[in-house]
Coordinates of C-alpha atoms and ligand atoms in Angstrom, one line a residue:
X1 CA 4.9 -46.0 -4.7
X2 CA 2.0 -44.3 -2.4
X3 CA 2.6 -40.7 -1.5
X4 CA 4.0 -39.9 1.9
X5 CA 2.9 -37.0 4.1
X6 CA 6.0 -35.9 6.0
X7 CA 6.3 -32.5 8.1
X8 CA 9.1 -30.2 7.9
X9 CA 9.6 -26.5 9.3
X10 CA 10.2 -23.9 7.3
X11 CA 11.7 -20.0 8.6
X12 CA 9.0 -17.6 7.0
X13 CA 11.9 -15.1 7.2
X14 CA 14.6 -16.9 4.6
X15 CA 12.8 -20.0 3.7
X16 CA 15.7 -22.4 5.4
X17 CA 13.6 -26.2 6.2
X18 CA 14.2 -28.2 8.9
X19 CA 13.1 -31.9 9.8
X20 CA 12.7 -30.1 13.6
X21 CA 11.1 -27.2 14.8
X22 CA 14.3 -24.4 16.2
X23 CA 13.8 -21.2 18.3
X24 CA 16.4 -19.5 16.0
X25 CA 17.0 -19.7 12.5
X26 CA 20.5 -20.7 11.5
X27 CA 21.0 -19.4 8.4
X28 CA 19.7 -16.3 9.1
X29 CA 19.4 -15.6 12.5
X30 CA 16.3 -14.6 13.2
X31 CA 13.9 -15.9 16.3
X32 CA 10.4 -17.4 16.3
X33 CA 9.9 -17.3 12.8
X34 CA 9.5 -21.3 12.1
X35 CA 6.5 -22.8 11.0
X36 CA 5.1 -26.2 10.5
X37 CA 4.7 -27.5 6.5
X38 CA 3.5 -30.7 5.3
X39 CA 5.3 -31.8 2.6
X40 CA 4.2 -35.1 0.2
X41 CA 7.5 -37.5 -0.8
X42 CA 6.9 -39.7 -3.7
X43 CA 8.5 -40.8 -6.6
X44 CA 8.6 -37.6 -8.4
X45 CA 11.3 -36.5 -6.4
X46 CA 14.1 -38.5 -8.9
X47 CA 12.3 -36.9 -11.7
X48 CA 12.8 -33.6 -10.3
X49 CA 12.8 -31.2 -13.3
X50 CA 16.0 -29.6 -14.6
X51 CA 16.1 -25.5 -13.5
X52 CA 13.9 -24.0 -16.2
X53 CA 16.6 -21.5 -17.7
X54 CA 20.6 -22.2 -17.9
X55 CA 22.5 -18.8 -16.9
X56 CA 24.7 -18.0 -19.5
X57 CA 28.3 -17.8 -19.6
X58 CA 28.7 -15.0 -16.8
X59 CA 32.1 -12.9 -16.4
X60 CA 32.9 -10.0 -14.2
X61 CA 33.4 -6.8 -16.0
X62 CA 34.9 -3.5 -15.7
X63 CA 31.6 -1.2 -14.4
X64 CA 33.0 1.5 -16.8
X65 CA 32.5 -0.7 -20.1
X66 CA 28.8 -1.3 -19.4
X67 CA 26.7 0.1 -22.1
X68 CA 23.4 1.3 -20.2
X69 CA 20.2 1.6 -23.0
X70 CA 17.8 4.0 -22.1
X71 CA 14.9 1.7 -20.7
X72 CA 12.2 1.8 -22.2
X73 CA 9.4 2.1 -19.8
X74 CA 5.7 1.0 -20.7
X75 CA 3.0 3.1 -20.3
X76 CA 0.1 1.5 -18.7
X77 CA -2.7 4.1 -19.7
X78 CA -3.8 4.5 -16.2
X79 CA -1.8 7.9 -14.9
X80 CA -2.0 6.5 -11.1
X81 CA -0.3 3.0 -12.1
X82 CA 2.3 4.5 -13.6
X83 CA 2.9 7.1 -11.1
X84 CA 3.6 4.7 -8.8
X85 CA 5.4 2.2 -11.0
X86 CA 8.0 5.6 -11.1
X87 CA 6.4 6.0 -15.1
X88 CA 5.7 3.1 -16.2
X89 CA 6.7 -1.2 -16.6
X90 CA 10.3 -1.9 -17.1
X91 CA 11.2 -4.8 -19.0
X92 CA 12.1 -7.7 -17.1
X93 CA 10.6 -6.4 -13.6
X94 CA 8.9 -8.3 -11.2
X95 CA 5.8 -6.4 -9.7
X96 CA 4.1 -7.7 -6.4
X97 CA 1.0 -6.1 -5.9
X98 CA -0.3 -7.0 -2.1
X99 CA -3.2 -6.4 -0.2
X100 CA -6.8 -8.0 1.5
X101 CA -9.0 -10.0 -0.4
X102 CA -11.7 -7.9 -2.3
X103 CA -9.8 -4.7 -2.3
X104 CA -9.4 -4.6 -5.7
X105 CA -6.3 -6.0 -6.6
X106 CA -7.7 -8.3 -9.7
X107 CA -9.7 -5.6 -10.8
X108 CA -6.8 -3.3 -11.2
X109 CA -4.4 -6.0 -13.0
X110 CA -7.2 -6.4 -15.4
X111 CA -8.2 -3.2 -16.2
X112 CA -4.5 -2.7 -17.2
X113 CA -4.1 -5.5 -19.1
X114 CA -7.1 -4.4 -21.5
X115 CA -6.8 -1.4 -21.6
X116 CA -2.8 -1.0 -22.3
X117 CA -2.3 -0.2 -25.9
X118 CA -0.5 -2.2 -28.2
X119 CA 1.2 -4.4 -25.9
X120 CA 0.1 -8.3 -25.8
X121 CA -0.9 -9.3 -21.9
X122 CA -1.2 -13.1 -20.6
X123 CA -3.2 -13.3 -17.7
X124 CA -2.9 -16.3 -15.7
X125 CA -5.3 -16.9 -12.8
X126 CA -4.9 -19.4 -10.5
X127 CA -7.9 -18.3 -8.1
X128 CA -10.4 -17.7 -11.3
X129 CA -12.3 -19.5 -14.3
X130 CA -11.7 -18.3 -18.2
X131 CA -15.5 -17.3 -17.5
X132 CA -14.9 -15.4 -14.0
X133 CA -12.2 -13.4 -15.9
X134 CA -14.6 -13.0 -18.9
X135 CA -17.6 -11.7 -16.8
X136 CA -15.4 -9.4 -15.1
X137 CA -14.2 -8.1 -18.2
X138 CA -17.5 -7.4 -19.5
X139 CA -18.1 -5.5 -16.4
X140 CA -15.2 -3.1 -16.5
X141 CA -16.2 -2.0 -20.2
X142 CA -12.9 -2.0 -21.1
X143 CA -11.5 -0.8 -24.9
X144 CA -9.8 -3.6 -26.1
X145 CA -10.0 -7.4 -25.5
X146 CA -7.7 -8.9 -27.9
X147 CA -4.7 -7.3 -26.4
X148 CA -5.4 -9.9 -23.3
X149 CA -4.6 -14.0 -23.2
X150 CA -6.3 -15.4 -20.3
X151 CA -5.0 -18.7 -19.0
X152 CA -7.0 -20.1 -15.8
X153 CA -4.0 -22.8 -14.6
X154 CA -1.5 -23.0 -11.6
X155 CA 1.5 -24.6 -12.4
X156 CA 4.7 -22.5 -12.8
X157 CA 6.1 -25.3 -14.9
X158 CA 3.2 -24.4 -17.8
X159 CA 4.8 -20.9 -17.7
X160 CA 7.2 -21.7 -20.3
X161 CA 4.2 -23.7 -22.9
X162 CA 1.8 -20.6 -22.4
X163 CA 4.3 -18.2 -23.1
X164 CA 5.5 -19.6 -26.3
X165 CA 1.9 -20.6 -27.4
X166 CA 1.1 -16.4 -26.8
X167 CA 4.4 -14.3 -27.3
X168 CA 3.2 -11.9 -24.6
X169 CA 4.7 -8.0 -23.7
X170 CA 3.5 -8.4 -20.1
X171 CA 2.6 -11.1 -18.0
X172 CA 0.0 -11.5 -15.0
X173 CA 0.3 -13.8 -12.0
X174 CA -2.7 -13.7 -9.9
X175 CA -1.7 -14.9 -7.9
X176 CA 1.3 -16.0 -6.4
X177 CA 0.1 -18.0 -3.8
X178 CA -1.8 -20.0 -6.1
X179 CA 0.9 -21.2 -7.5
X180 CA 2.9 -24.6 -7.6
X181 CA 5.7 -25.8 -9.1
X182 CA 6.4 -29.9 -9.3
X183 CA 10.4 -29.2 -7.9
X184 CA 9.1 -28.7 -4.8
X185 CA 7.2 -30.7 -2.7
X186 CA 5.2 -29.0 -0.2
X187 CA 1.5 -28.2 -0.9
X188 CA 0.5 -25.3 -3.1
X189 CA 0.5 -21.7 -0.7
X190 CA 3.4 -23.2 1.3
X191 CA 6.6 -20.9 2.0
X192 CA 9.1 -23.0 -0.1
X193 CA 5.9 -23.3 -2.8
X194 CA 5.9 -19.4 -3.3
X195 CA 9.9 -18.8 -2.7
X196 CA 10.4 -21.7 -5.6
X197 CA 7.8 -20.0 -7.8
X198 CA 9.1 -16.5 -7.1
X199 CA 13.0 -17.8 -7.8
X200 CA 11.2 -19.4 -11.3
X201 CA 9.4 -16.5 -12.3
X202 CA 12.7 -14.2 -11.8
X203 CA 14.6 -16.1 -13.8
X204 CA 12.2 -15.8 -16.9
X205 CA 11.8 -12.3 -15.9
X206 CA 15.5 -11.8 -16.1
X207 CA 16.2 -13.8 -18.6
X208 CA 13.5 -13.2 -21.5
X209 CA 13.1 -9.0 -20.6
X210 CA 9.4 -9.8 -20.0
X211 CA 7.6 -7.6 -16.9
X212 CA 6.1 -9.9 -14.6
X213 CA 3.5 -8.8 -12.7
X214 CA 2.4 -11.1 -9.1
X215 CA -0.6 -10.5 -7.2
X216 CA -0.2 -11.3 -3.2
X217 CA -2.0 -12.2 -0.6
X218 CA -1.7 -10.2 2.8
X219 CA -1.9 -12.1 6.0
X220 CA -3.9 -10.8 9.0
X221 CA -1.0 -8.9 10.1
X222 CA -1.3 -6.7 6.7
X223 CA 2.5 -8.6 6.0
X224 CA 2.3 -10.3 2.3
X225 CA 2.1 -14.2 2.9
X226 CA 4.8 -16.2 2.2
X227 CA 8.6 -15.5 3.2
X228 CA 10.6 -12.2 3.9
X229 CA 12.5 -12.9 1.0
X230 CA 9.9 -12.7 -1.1
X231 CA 9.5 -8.8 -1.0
X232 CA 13.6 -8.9 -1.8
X233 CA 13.1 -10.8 -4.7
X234 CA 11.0 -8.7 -6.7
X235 CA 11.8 -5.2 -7.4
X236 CA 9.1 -3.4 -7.2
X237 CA 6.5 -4.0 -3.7
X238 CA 2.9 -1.7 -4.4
X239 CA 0.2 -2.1 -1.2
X240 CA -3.2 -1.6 -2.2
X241 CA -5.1 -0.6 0.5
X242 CA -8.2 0.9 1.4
X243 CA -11.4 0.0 3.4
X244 CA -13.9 -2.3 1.8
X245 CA -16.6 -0.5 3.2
X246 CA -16.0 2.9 1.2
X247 CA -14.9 3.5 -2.1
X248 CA -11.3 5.1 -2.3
X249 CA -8.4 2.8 -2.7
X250 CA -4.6 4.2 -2.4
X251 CA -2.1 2.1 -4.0
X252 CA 1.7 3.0 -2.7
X253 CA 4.7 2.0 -3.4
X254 CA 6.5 0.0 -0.4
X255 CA 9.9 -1.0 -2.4
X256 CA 11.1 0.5 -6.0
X257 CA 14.1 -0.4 -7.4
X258 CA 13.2 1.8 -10.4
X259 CA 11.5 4.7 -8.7
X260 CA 10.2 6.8 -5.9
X261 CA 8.7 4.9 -2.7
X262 CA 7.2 8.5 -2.3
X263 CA 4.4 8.2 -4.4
X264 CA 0.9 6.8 -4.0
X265 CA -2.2 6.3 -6.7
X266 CA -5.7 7.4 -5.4
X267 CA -8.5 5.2 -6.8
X268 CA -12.2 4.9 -6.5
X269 CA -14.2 1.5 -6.5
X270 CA -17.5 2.5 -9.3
X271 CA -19.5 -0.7 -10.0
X272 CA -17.9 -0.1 -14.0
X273 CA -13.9 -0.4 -11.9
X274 CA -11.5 1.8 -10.9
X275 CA -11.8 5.2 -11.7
X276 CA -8.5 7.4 -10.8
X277 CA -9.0 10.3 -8.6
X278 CA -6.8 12.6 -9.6
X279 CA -7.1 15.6 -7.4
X280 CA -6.8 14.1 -4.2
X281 CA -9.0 16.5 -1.9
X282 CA -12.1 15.1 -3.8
X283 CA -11.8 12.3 -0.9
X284 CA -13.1 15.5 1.7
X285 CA -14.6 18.6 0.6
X286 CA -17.8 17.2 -0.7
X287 CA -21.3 18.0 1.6
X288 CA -19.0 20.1 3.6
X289 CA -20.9 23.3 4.3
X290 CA -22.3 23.8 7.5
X291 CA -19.4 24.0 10.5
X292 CA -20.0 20.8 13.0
X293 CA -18.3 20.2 15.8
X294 CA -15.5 17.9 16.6
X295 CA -14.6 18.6 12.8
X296 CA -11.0 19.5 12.1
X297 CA -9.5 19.8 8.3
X298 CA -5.8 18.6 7.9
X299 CA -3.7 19.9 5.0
X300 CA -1.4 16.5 4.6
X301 CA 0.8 15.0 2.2
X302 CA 0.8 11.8 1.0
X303 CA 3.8 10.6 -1.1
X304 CA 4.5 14.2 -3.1
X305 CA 1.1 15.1 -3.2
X306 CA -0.7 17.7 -0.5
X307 CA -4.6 17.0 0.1
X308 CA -7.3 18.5 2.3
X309 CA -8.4 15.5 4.9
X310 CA -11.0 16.2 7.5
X311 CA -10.9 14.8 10.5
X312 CA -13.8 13.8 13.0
X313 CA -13.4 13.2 16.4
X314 CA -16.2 12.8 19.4
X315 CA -15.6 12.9 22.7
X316 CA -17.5 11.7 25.3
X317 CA -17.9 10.8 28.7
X318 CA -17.7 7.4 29.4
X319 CA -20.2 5.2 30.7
X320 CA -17.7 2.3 31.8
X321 CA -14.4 2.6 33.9
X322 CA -11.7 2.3 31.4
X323 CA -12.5 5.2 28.7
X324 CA -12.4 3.9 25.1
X325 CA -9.7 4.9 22.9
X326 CA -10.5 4.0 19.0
X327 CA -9.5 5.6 15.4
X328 CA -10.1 4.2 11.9
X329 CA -7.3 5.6 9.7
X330 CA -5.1 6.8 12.3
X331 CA -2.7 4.9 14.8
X332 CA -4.4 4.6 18.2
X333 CA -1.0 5.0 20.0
X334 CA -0.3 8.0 18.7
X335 CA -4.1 9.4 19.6
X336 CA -3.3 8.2 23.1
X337 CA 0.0 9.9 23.1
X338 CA -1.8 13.4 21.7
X339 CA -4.6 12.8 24.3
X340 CA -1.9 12.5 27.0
X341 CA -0.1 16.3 25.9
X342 CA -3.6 17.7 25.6
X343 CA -3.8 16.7 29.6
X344 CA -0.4 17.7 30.7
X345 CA 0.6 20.4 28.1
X346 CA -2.5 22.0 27.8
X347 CA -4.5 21.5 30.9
X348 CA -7.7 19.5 29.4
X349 CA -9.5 17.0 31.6
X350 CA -9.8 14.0 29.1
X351 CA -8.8 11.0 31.2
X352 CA -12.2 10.3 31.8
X353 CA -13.8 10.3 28.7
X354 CA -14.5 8.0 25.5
X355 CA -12.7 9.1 22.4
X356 CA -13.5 7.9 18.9
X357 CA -11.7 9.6 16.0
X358 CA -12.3 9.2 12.1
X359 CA -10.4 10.2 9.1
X360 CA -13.0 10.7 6.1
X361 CA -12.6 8.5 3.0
X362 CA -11.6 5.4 4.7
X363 CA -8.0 6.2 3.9
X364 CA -4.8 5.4 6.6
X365 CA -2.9 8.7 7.0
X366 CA 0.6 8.1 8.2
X367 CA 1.6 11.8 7.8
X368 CA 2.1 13.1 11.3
X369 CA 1.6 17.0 10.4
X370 CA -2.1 15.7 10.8
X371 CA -1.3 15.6 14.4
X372 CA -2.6 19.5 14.7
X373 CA -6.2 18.8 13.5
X374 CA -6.5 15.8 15.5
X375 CA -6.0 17.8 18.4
X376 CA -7.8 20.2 17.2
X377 CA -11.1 18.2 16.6
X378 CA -11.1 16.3 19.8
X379 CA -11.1 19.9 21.8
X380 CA -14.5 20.7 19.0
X381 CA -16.2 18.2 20.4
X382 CA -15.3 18.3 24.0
X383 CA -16.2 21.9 24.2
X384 CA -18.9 21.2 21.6
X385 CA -17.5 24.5 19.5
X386 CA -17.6 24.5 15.7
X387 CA -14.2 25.3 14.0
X388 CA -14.8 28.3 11.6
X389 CA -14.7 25.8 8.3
X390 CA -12.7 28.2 6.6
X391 CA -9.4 27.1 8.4
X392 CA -7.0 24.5 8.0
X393 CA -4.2 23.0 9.7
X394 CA -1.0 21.5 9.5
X395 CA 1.4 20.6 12.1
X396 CA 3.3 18.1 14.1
X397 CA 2.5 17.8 18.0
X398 CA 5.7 17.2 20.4
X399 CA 5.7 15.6 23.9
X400 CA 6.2 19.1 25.5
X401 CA 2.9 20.6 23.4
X402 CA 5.0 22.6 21.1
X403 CA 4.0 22.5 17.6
X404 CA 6.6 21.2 15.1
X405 CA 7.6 21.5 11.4
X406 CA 6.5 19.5 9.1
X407 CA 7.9 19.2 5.2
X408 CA 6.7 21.0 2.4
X409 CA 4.5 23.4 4.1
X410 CA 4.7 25.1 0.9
X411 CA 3.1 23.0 -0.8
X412 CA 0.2 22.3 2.0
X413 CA -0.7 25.9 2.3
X414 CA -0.9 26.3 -1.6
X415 CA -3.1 23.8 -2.1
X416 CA -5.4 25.4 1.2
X417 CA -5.5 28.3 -1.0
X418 CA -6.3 26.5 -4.1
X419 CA -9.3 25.1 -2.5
X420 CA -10.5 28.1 -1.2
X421 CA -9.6 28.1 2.5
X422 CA -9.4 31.3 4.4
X423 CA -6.8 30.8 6.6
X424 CA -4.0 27.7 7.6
X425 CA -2.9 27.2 11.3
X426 CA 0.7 26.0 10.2
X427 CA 4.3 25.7 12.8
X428 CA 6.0 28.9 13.2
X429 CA 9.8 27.3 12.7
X430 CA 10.7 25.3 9.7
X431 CA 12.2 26.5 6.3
X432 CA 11.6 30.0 5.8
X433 CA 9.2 30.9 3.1
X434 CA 7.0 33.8 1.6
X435 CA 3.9 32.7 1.9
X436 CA 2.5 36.2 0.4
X437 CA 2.0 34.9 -2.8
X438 CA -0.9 33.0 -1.7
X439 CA -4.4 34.2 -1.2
X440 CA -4.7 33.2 2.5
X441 CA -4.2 34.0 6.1
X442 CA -1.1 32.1 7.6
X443 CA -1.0 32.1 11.3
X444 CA 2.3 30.9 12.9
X445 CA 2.1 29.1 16.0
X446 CA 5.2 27.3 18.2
X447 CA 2.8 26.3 21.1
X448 CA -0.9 24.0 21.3
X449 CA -2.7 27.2 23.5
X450 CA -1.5 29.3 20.3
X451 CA -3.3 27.5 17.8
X452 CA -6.4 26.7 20.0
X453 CA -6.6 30.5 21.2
X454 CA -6.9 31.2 17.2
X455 CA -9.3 28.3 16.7
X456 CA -12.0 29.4 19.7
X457 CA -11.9 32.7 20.5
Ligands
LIG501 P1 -11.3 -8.0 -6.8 O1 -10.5 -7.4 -7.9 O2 -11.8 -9.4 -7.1 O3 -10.4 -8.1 -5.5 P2 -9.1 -8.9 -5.1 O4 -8.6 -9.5 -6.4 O5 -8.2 -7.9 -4.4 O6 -9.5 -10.0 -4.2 O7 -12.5 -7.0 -6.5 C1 -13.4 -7.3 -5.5 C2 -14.4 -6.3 -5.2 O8 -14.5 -5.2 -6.1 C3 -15.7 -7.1 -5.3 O9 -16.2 -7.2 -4.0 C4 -16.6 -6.3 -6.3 C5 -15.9 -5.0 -6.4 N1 -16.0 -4.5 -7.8 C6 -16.6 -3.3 -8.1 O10 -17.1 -2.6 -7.2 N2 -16.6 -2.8 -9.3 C7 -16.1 -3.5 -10.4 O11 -16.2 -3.0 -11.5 C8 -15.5 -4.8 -10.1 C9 -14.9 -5.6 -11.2 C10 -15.5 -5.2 -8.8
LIG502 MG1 -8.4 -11.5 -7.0

């Protein structure tokens, strides 16, 4: 019997099918979320195969009379990795690692898996030849290669055969999208493709003890493709994410059912892999000597860890009607809204002029006590006055212009200090702390005219 092409729909929130397209999902509620698949039917269908593992006999029991081993977590040999991971791979988790094509993600999975000591690693690529693994390889000049079975194939179903064949500790998906599995029968990188393949994987995850770790594709919305319930699924969600045009990647944990979502991993792109950055203000204070204009360095925190970021903002007049508003590695709403308390709060004319703002490195910063130096650099290069480099700031900006606290301002001015700053523009309220035992100026401010007073007169 041919093949037949039918089309279903299929909610990217739950991965419920339905033979017509519906406004609201009914099994779980949600609107707008169904999409159209194309599914083949043909005679495999009676064939379908039997689930891959059968759940053992399974009893409820008293909480109390659970024993509880210590787990045993897995180093990976890469300090940033396992930072993340909350110290290391747990047996039996399953890992999704998203993010854009060509960040990295590959790149990362194998330099773990060859350079992980004494632990057996099967690398299945569905998106790469034996020999595109192999070059790569070569490339990273990693320690070991023996540690590391590479399988180029994309059938779930094979899982089982290549496992036996190479009694692996860890095992690589890249990546999941790639994927297929012959019980269902929509097209390989289809929503009920990946949730079936996810559902499999579990199951030999849970079952046999082994970490699994998936590599993801991200949509254009930055959301990892396939259903919702994907990201529930697995226990552990890590974003990498940087821009492709500069070198530093952060990887950060999203979901962690066996550690902090605090923490992030820096990384740098170098032609020989990734090379961890482990002291974080690396990413700004090189080449940064001469005071410039519409420059402005943030003392922010990402996860636990406090870094030095400098900010660059220009402000011009602008040429068309509508001023432009744009920022690469911070939210352009938030610019607007601290644009619109610089007008109203603090009296400067900006409404008609173009403003472009940069955070160096190429890195996002979510951390809003960056909010001070943003301000700060835009009013630099309005006024065309150099901030002394020798200052730093930290600080949250509210509607009314006051300047808020921000946590562990401890931390940020010690590591100003550290690196050699003179003074820290920090909010005046907040936990109180000595600051005396650091060697540098703290200056207190509750209101935006406070801190800009200290910055340019
Ligand atoms: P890759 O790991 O293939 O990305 P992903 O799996 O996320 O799609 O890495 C892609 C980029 O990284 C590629 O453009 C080349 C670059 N790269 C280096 O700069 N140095 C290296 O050592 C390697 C292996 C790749
Ligand atoms: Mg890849």
């Amino acid at each position: 019997m041919a093949l037949k092409v039918k089309t279903v729909y299929v909610c990217r929130e739950c991965g419920a099918e339905s033979p017509k397209w519906m406004g609201r999902c009914s099994q779980c509620g949600e609107w707008n979320t169904f999409v159209e698949e194309q599914v083949t039917v043909g005679p495999q269908k009676s064939q379908l195969a039997q689930p891959v593992i059968t759940q053992a006999t399974i009893t409820p029991m008293p909480l109390a009379s659970i024993q509880v081993s210590e787990i045993g977590r897995t180093s990976t040999a890469n300090g940033e990795l396992d930072r993340v991971l909350g110290g290391g791979i747990v047996p039996g988790a399953l890992i999704l690692i998203g993010g854009e094509p060509g960040i990295g993600k590959s790149t990362l999975v194998l330099q773990m898996a060859l350079s992980i000591p004494d632990r057996k690693v099967l690398y299945v690529s569905g998106e790469e030849s034996t020999q595109q693994i192999k070059i790569r390889a070569e490339r990273l000049k990693s320690v070991s290669t023996d540690n590391c079975m590479v399988v180029s194939d994309t059938s779930i179903d094979r899982l089982q055969s290549h496992i036996e064949a190479s009694k692996p500790d860890i095992i690589v998906i890249d990546s999941i999208q790639t994927m297929e599995t012959e019980r269902v029968e929509s097209f390989q990188g289809s929503i009920s493709q990946i949730k079936e393949c996810t559902s499999m994987l579990m199951h030999i995850a849970k079952s046999t003890g082994l970490p699994i770790i998936l590599i993801g594709h991200i949509n254009k919305d930055g959301q990892i493709a396939g259903p919702k319930i994907l990201e529930h699924m697995v226990d552990v969600v890590l974003q990498f994410e940087g821009d492709r045009n500069h070198m530093y990647r952060i990887l950060r944990s999203i979901k962690n059912r066996f550690g902090s979502t605090n923490e992030i991993g820096i990384f740098e792109m170098l032609g020989d892999g990734l090379r961890e950055v482990t002291n974080p203000s690396e990413m700004l204070l090189n080449e940064y000597s001469q005071s410039l204009s519409g420059v402005a360095v943030a003392a922010a925190m990402e996860g636990m860890r406090p870094f030095l970021i400098e900010v660059q903002a220009l402000a011009s007049t602008a040429a068309y009607g509508t001023p432009q508003r744009s920022a690469t590695g911070f939210d352009v709403r938030r610019l607007n809204m601290l644009l619109a308390v610089l007008e109203k709060r603090a009296g400067f004319k900006l409404a008609a002029k173009d403003v472009f703002l940069n955070i160096a490195g190429g890195i996002k910063v979510a951390d809003p006590a960056i909010d001070l130096a943003v301000a700060a650099s835009i009013l630099s290069s309005n006024a065309d006055i150099a901030i002394n480099n020798g200052i730093c700031l930290a600080g949250e900006i509210g509607l009314s212009g006051e300047i808020r606290p921000v946590n562990r301002i401890e931390q940020r001015v010690g590591e100003a200090a550290k690196l050699g700053f003179k003074s820290i523009i920090i909010p005046k309220y907040g936990p109180r702390t000595n600051f005396k035992k650091f060697d540098i100026e703290v200056h207190q401010v509750c209101r935006l005219d406070e801190a800009f007073r200290l910055l340019f007169s």
